[in-house]
Tab-separated table of N, CA and C in Angstrom:
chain	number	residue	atom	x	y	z
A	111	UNK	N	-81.373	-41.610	-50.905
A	111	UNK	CA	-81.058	-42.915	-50.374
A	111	UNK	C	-81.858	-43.980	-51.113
A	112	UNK	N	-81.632	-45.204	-51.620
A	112	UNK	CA	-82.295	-45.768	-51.888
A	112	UNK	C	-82.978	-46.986	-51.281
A	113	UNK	N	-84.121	-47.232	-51.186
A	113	UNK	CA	-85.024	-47.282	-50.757
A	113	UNK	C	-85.641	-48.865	-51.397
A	114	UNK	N	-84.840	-49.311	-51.897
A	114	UNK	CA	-85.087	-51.394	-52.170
A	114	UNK	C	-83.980	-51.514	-52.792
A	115	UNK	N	-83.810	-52.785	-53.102
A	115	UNK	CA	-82.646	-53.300	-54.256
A	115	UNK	C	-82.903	-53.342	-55.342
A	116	UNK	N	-83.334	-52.846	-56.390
A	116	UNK	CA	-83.519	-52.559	-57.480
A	116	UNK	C	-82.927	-50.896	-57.716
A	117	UNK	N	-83.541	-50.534	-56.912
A	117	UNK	CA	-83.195	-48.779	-57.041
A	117	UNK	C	-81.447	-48.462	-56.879
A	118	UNK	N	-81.221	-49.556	-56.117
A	118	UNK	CA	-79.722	-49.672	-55.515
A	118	UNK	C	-79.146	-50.230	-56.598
A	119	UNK	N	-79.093	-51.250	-57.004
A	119	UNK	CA	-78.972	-52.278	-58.489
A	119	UNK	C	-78.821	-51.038	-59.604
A	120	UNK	N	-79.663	-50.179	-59.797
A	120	UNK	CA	-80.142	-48.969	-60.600
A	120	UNK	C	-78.669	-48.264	-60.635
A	121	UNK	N	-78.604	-47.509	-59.466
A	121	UNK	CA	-77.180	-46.698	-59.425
A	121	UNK	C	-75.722	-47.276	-59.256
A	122	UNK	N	-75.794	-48.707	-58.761
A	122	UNK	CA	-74.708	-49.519	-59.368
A	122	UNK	C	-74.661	-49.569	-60.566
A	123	UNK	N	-75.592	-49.722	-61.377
A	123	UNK	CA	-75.339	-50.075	-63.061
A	123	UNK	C	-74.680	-48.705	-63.548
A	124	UNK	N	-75.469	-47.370	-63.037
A	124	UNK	CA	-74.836	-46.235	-63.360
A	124	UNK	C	-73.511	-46.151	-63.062
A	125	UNK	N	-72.921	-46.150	-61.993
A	125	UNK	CA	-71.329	-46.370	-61.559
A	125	UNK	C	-71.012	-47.175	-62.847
A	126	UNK	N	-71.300	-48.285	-63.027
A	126	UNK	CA	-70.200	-49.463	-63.830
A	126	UNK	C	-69.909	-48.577	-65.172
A	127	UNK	N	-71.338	-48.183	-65.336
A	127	UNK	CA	-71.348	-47.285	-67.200
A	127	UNK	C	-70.168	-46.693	-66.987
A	128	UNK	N	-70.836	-45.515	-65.808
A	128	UNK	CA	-69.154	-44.417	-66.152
A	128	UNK	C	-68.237	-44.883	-66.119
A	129	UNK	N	-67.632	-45.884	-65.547
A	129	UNK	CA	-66.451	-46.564	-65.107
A	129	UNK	C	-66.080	-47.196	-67.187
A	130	UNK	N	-67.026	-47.593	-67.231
A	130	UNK	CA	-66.799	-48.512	-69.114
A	130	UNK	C	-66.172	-47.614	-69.640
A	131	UNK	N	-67.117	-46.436	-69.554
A	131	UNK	CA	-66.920	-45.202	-70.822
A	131	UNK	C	-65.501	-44.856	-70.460
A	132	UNK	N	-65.626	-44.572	-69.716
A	132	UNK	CA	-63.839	-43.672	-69.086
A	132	UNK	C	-62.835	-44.349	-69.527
A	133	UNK	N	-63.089	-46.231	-69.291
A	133	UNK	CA	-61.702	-46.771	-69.230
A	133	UNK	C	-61.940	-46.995	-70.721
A	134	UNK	N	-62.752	-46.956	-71.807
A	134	UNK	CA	-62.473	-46.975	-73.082
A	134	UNK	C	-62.225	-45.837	-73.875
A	135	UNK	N	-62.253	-44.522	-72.638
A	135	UNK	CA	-61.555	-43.713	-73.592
A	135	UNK	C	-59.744	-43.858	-73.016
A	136	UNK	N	-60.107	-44.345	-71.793
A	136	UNK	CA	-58.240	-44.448	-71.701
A	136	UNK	C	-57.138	-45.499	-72.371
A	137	UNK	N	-57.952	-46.019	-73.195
A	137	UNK	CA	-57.554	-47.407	-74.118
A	137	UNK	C	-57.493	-46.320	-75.211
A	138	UNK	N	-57.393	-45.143	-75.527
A	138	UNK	CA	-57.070	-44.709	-76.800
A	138	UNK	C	-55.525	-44.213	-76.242
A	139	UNK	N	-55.154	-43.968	-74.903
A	139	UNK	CA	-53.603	-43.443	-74.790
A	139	UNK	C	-53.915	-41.777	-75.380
A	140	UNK	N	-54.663	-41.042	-75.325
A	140	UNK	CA	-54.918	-39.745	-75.429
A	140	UNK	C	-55.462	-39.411	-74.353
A	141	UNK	N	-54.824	-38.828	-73.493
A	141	UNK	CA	-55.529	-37.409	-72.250
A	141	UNK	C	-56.520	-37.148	-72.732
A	142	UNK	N	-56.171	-36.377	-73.807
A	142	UNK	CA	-57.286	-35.396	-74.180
A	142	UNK	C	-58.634	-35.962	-74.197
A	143	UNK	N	-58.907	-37.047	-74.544
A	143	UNK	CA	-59.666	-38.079	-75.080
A	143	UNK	C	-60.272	-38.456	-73.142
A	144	UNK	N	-59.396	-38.838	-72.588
A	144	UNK	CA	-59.763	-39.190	-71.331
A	144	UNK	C	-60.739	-38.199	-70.349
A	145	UNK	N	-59.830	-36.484	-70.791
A	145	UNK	CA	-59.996	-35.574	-69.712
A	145	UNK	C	-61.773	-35.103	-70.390
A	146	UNK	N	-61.914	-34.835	-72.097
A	146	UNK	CA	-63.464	-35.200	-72.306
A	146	UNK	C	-64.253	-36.215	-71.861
A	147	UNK	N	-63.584	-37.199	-71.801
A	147	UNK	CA	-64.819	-37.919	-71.435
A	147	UNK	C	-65.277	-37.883	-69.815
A	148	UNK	N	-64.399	-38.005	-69.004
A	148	UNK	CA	-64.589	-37.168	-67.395
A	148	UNK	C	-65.390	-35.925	-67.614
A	149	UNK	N	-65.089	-35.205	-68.337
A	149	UNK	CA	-65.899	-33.921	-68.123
A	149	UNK	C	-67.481	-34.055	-68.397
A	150	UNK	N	-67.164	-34.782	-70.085
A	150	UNK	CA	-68.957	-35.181	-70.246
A	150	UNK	C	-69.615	-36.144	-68.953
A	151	UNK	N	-69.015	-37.088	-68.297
A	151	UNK	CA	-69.652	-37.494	-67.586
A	151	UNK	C	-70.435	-36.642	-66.650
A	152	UNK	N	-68.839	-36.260	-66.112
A	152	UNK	CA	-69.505	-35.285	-64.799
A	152	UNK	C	-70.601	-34.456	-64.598
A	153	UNK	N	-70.829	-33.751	-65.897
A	153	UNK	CA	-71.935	-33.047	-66.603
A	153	UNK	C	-73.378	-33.786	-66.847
A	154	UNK	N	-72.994	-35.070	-66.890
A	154	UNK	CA	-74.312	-35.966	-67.049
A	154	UNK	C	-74.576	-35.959	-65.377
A	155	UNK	N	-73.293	-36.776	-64.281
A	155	UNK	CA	-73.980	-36.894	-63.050
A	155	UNK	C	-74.434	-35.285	-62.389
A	156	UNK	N	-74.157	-34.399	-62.712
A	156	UNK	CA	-74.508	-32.854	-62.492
A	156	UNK	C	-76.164	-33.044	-63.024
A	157	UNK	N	-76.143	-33.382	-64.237
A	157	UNK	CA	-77.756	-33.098	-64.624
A	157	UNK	C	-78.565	-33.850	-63.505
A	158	UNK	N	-78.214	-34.748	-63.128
A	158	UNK	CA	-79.167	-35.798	-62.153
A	158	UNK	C	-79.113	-35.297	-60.987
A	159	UNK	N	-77.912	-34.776	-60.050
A	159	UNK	CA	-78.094	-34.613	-58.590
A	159	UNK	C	-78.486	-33.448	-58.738
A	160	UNK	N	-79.004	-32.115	-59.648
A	160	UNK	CA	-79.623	-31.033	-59.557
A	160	UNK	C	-80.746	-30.687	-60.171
A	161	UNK	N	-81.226	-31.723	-60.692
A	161	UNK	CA	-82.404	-31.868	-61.634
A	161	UNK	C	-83.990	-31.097	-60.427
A	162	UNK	N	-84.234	-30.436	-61.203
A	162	UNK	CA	-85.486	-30.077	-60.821
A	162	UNK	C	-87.003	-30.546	-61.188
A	163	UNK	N	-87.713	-31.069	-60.660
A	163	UNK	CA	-87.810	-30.988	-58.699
A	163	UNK	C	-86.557	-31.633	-58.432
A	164	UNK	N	-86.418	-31.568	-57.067
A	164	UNK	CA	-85.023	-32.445	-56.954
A	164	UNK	C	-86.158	-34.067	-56.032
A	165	UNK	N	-85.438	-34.936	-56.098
A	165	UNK	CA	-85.556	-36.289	-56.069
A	165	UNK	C	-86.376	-36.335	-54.410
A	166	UNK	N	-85.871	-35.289	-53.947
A	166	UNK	CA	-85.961	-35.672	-51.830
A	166	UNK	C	-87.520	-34.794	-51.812
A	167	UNK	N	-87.897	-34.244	-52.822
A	167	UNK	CA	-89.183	-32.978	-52.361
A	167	UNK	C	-90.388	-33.829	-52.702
A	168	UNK	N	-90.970	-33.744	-51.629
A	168	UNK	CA	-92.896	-34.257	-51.697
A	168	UNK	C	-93.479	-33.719	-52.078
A	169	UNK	N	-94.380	-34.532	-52.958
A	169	UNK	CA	-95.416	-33.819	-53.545
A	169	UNK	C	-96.671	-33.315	-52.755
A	170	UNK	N	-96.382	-33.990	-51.319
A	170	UNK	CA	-97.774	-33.527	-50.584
A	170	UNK	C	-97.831	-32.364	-49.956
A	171	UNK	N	-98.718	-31.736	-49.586
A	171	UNK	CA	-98.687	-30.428	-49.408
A	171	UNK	C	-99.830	-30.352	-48.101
């Protein structure tokens, strides 16, 4: 969850990127071209929501 407006600001900017990248690969009129670039994304937001440590775990003990 985020936790001020900056951090929030943060993962809006991320949304807009993917949103750029995608619709400039759909300005080539190639699927193929489209259905890579969805995939690389997805693979990028995969690296982040499973990244280890994960984001929610305290360091206090």
């Amino acid at each position: 969850m985020p936790t001020n407006e900056k951090e929030y600001n943060g993962y809006l900017f991320d949304q807009l990127t993917l949103i750029e990248d995608i619709e400039r690969a759909a300005e080539t009129g190639d699927m193929e071209t489209v259905k890579a670039e969805l995939s690389r994304k997805k693979r990028q937001v995969e690296r982040k929501l499973y990244q280890e440590p994960p984001l929610t775990q305290s360091e206090t003990k």
